[in-house]
Short mmCIF file of N, CA, C and O in Angstrom, two decimals:
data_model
loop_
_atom_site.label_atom_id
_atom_site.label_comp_id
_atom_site.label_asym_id
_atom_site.label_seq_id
_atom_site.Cartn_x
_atom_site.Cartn_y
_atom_site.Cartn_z
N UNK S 30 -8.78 16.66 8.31
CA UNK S 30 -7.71 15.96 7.61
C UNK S 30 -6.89 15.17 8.62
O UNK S 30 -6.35 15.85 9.49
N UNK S 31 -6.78 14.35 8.65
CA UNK S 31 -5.57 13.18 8.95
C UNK S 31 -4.37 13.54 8.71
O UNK S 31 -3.84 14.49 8.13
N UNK S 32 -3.90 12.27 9.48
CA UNK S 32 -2.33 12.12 8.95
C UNK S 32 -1.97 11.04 8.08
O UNK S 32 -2.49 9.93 8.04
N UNK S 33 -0.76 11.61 7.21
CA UNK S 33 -0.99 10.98 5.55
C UNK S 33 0.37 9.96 6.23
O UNK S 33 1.40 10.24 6.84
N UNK S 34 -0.41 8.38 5.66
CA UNK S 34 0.31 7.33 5.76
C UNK S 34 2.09 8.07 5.03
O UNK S 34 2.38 8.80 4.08
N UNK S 35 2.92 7.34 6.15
CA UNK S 35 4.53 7.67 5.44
C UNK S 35 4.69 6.79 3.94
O UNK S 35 5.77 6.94 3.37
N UNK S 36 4.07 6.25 3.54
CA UNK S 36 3.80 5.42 1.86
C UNK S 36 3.32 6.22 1.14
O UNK S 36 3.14 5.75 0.01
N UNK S 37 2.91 7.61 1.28
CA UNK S 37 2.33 8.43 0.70
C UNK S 37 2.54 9.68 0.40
O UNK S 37 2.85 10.30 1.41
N UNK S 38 2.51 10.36 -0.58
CA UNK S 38 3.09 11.71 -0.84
C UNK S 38 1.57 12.78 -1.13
O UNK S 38 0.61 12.76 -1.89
N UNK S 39 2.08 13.64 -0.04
CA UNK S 39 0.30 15.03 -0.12
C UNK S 39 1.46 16.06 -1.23
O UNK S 39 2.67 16.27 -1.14
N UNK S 40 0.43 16.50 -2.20
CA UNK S 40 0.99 16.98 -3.25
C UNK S 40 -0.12 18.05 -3.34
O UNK S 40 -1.25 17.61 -3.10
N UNK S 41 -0.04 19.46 -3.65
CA UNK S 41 -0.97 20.25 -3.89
C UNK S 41 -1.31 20.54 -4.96
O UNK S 41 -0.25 20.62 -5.59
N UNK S 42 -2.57 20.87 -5.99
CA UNK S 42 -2.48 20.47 -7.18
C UNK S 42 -3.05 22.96 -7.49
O UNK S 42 -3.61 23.85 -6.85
N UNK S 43 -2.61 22.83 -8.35
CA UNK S 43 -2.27 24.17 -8.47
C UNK S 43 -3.53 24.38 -9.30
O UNK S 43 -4.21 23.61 -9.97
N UNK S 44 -3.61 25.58 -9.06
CA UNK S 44 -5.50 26.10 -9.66
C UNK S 44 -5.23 26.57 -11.30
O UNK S 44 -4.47 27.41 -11.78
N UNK S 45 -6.12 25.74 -11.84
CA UNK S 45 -5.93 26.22 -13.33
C UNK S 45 -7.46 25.77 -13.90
O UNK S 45 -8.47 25.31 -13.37
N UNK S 46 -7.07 26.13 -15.29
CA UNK S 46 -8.23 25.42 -16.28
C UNK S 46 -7.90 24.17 -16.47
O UNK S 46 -6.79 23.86 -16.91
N UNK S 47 -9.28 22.86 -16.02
CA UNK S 47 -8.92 22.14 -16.49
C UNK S 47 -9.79 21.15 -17.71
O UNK S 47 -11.02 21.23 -17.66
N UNK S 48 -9.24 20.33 -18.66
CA UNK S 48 -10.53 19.66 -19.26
C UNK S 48 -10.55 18.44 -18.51
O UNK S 48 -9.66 17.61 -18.70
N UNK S 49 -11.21 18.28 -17.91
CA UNK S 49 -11.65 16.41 -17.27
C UNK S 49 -12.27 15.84 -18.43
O UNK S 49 -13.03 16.42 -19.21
N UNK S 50 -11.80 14.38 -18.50
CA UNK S 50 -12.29 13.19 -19.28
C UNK S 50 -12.53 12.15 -17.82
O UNK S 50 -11.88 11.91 -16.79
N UNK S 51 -13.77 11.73 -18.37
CA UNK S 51 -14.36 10.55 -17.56
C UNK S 51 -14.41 9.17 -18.14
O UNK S 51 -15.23 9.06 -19.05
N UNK S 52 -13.77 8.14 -17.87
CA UNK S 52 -13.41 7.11 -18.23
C UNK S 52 -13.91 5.74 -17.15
O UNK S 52 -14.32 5.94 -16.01
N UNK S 53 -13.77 4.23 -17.81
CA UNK S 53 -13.96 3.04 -16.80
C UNK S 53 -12.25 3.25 -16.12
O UNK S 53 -11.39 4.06 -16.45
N UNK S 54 -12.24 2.64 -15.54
CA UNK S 54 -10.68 2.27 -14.93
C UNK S 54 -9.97 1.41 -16.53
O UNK S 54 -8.90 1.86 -16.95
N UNK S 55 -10.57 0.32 -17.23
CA UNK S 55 -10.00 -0.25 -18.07
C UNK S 55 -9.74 0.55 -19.47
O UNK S 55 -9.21 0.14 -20.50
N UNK S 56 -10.23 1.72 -19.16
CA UNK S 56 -9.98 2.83 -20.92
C UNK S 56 -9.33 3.92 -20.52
O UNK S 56 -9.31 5.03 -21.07
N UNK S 57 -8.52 3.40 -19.04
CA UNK S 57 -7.59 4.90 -18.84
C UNK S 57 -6.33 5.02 -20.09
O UNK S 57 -5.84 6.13 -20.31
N UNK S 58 -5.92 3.92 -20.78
CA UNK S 58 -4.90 4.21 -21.69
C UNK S 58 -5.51 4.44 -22.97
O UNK S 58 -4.68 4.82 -23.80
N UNK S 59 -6.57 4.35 -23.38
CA UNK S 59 -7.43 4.85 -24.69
C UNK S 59 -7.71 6.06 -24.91
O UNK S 59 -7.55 6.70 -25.95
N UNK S 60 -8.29 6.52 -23.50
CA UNK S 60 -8.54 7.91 -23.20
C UNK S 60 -7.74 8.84 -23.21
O UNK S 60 -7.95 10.00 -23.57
N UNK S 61 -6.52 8.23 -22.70
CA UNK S 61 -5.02 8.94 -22.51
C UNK S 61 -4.97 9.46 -24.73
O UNK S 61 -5.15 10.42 -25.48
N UNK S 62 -4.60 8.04 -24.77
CA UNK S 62 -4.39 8.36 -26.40
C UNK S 62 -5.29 8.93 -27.13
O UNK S 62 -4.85 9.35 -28.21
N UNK S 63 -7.05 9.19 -26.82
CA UNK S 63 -7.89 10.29 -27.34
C UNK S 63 -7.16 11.54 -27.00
O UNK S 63 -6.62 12.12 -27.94
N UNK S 64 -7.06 11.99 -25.92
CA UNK S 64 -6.55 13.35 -25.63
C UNK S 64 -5.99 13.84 -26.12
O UNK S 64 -6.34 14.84 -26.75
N UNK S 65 -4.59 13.28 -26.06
CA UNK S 65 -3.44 13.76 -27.09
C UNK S 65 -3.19 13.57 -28.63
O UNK S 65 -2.38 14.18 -29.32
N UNK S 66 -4.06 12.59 -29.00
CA UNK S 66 -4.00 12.23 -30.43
C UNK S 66 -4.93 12.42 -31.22
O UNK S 66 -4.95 12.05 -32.39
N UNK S 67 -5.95 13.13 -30.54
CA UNK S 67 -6.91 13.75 -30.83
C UNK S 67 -7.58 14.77 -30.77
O UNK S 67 -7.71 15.74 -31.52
N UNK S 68 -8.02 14.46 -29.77
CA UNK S 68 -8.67 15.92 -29.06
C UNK S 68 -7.68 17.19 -28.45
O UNK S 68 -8.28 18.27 -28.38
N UNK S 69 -6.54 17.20 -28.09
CA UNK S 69 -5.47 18.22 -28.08
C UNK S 69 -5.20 18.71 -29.45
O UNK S 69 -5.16 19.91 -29.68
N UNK S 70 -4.99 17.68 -30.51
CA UNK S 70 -3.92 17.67 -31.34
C UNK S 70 -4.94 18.23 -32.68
O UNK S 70 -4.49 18.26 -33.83
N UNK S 71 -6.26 18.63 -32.38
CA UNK S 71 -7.28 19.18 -33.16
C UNK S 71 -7.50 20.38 -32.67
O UNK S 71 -7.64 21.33 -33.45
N UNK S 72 -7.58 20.59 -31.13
CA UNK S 72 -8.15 21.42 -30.99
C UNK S 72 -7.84 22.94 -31.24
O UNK S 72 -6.77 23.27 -30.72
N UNK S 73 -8.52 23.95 -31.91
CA UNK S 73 -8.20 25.31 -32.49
C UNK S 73 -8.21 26.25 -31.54
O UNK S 73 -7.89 27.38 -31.91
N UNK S 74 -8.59 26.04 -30.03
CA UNK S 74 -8.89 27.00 -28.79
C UNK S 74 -8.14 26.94 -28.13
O UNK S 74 -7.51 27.93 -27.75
N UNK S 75 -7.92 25.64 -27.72
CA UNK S 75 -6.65 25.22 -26.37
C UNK S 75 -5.32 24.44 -26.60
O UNK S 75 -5.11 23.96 -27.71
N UNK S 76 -4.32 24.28 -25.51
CA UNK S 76 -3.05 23.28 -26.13
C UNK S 76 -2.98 23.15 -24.18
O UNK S 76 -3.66 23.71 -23.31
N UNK S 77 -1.71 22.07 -24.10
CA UNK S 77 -2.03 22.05 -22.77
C UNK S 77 -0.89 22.67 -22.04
O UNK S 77 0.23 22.64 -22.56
N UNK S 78 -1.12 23.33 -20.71
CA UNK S 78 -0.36 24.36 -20.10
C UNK S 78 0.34 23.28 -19.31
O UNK S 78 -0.05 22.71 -18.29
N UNK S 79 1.55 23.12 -20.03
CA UNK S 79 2.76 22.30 -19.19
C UNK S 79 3.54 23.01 -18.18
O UNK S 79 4.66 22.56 -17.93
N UNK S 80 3.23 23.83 -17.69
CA UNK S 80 3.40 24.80 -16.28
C UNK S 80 2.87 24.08 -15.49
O UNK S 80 3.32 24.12 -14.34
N UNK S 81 1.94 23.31 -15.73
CA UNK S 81 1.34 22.25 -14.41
C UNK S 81 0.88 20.74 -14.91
O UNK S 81 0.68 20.47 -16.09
N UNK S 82 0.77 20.03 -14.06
CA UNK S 82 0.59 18.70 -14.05
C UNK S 82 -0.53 18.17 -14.31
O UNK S 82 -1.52 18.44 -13.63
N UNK S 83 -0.56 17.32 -15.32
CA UNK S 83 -1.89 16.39 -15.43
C UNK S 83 -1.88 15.64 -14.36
O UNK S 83 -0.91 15.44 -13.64
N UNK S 84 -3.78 14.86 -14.14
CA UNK S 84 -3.54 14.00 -12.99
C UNK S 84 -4.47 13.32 -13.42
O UNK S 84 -4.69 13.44 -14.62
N UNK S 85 -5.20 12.53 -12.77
CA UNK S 85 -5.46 11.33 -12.32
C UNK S 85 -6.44 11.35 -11.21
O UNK S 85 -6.06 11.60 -10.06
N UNK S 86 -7.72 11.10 -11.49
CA UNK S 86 -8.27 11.33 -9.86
C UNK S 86 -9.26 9.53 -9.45
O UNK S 86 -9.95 9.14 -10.39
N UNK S 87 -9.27 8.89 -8.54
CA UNK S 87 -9.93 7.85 -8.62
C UNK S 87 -10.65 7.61 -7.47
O UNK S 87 -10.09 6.85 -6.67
N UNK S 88 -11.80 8.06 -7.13
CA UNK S 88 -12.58 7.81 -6.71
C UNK S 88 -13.13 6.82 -6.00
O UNK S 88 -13.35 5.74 -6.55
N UNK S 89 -13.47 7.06 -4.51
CA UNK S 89 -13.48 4.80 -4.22
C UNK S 89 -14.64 4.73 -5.11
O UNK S 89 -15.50 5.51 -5.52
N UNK S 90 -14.30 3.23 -5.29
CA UNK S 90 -15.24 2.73 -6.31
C UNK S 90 -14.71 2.19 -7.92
O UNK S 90 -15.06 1.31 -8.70
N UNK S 91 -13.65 3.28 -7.88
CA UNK S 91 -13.24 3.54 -9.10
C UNK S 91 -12.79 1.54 -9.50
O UNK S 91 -13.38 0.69 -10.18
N UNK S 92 -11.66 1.50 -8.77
CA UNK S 92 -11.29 -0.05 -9.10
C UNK S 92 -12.24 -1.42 -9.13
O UNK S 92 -11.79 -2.57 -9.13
N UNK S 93 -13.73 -1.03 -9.14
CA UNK S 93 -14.64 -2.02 -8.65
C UNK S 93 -16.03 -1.40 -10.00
O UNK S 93 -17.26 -1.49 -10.05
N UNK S 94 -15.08 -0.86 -10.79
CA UNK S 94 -15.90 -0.33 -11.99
C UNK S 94 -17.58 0.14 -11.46
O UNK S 94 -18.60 -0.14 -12.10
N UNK S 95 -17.54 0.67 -10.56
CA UNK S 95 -18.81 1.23 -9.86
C UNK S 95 -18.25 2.67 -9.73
O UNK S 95 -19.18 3.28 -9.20
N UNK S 96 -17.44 3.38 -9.88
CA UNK S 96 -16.91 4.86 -10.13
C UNK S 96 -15.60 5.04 -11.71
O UNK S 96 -14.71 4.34 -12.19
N UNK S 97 -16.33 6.65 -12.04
CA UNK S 97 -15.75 6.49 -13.19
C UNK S 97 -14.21 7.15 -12.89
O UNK S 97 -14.21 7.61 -11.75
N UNK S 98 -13.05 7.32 -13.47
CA UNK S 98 -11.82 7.51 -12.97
C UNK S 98 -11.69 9.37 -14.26
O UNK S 98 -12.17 9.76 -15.33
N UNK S 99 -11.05 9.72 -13.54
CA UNK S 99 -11.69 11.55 -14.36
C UNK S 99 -10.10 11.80 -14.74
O UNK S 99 -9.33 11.45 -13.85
N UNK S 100 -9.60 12.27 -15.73
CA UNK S 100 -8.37 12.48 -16.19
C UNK S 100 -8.52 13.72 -16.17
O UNK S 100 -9.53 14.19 -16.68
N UNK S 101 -7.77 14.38 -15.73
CA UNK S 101 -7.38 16.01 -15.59
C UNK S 101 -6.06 16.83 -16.60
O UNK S 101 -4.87 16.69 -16.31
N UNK S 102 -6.34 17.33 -17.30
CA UNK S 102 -5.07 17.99 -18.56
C UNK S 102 -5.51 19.41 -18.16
O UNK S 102 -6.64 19.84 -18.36
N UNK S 103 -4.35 20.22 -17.48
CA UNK S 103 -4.35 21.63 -17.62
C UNK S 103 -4.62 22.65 -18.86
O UNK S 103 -4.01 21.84 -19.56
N UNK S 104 -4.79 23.18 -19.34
CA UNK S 104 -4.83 23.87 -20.53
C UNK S 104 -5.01 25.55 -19.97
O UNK S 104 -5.33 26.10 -18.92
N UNK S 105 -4.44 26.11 -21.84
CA UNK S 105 -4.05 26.89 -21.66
C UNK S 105 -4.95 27.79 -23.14
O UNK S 105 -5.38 27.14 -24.09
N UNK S 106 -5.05 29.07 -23.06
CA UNK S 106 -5.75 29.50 -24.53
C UNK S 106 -4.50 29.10 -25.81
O UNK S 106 -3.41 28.95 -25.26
N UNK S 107 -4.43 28.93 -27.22
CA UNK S 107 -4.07 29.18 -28.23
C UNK S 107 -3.95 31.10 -28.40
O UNK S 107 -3.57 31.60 -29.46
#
């Protein structure tokens, strides 16, 4: 590991269950609105564990639509 440019914040991402969605870079706000307007808001198993942070992961590549960009929602049982 390096040293993290001062433009940048190292954030540790806390161990949980997560559901990943895989998306282009251009359907990150579609995908966003499947999740929650859908697929959360149906689902009979899980809801999401707001004890921790959704994220965002992007991959090089990602901005050059040659990598897919993976949305991360913590969850939790029902």
């Amino acid at each position: 590991a390096g040293r993290i440019p001062e433009d940048l914040v190292l954030r540790e991402v806390p161990a949980a269950q997560y559901a990943v969605f895989e998306c282009q870079i251009d359907a990150i706000g579609p995908t966003w609105q499947t999740i929650y307007g859908s697929w959360l808001a149906n689902s009979e198993q899980y809801a999401e564990d707001e004890s921790k942070a959704c994220f965002e992961y992007f991959p090089p590549g990602a901005d050059e639509g040659k990598a897919l960009v993976s949305i991360n929602v913590p969850l939790e049982a029902k």
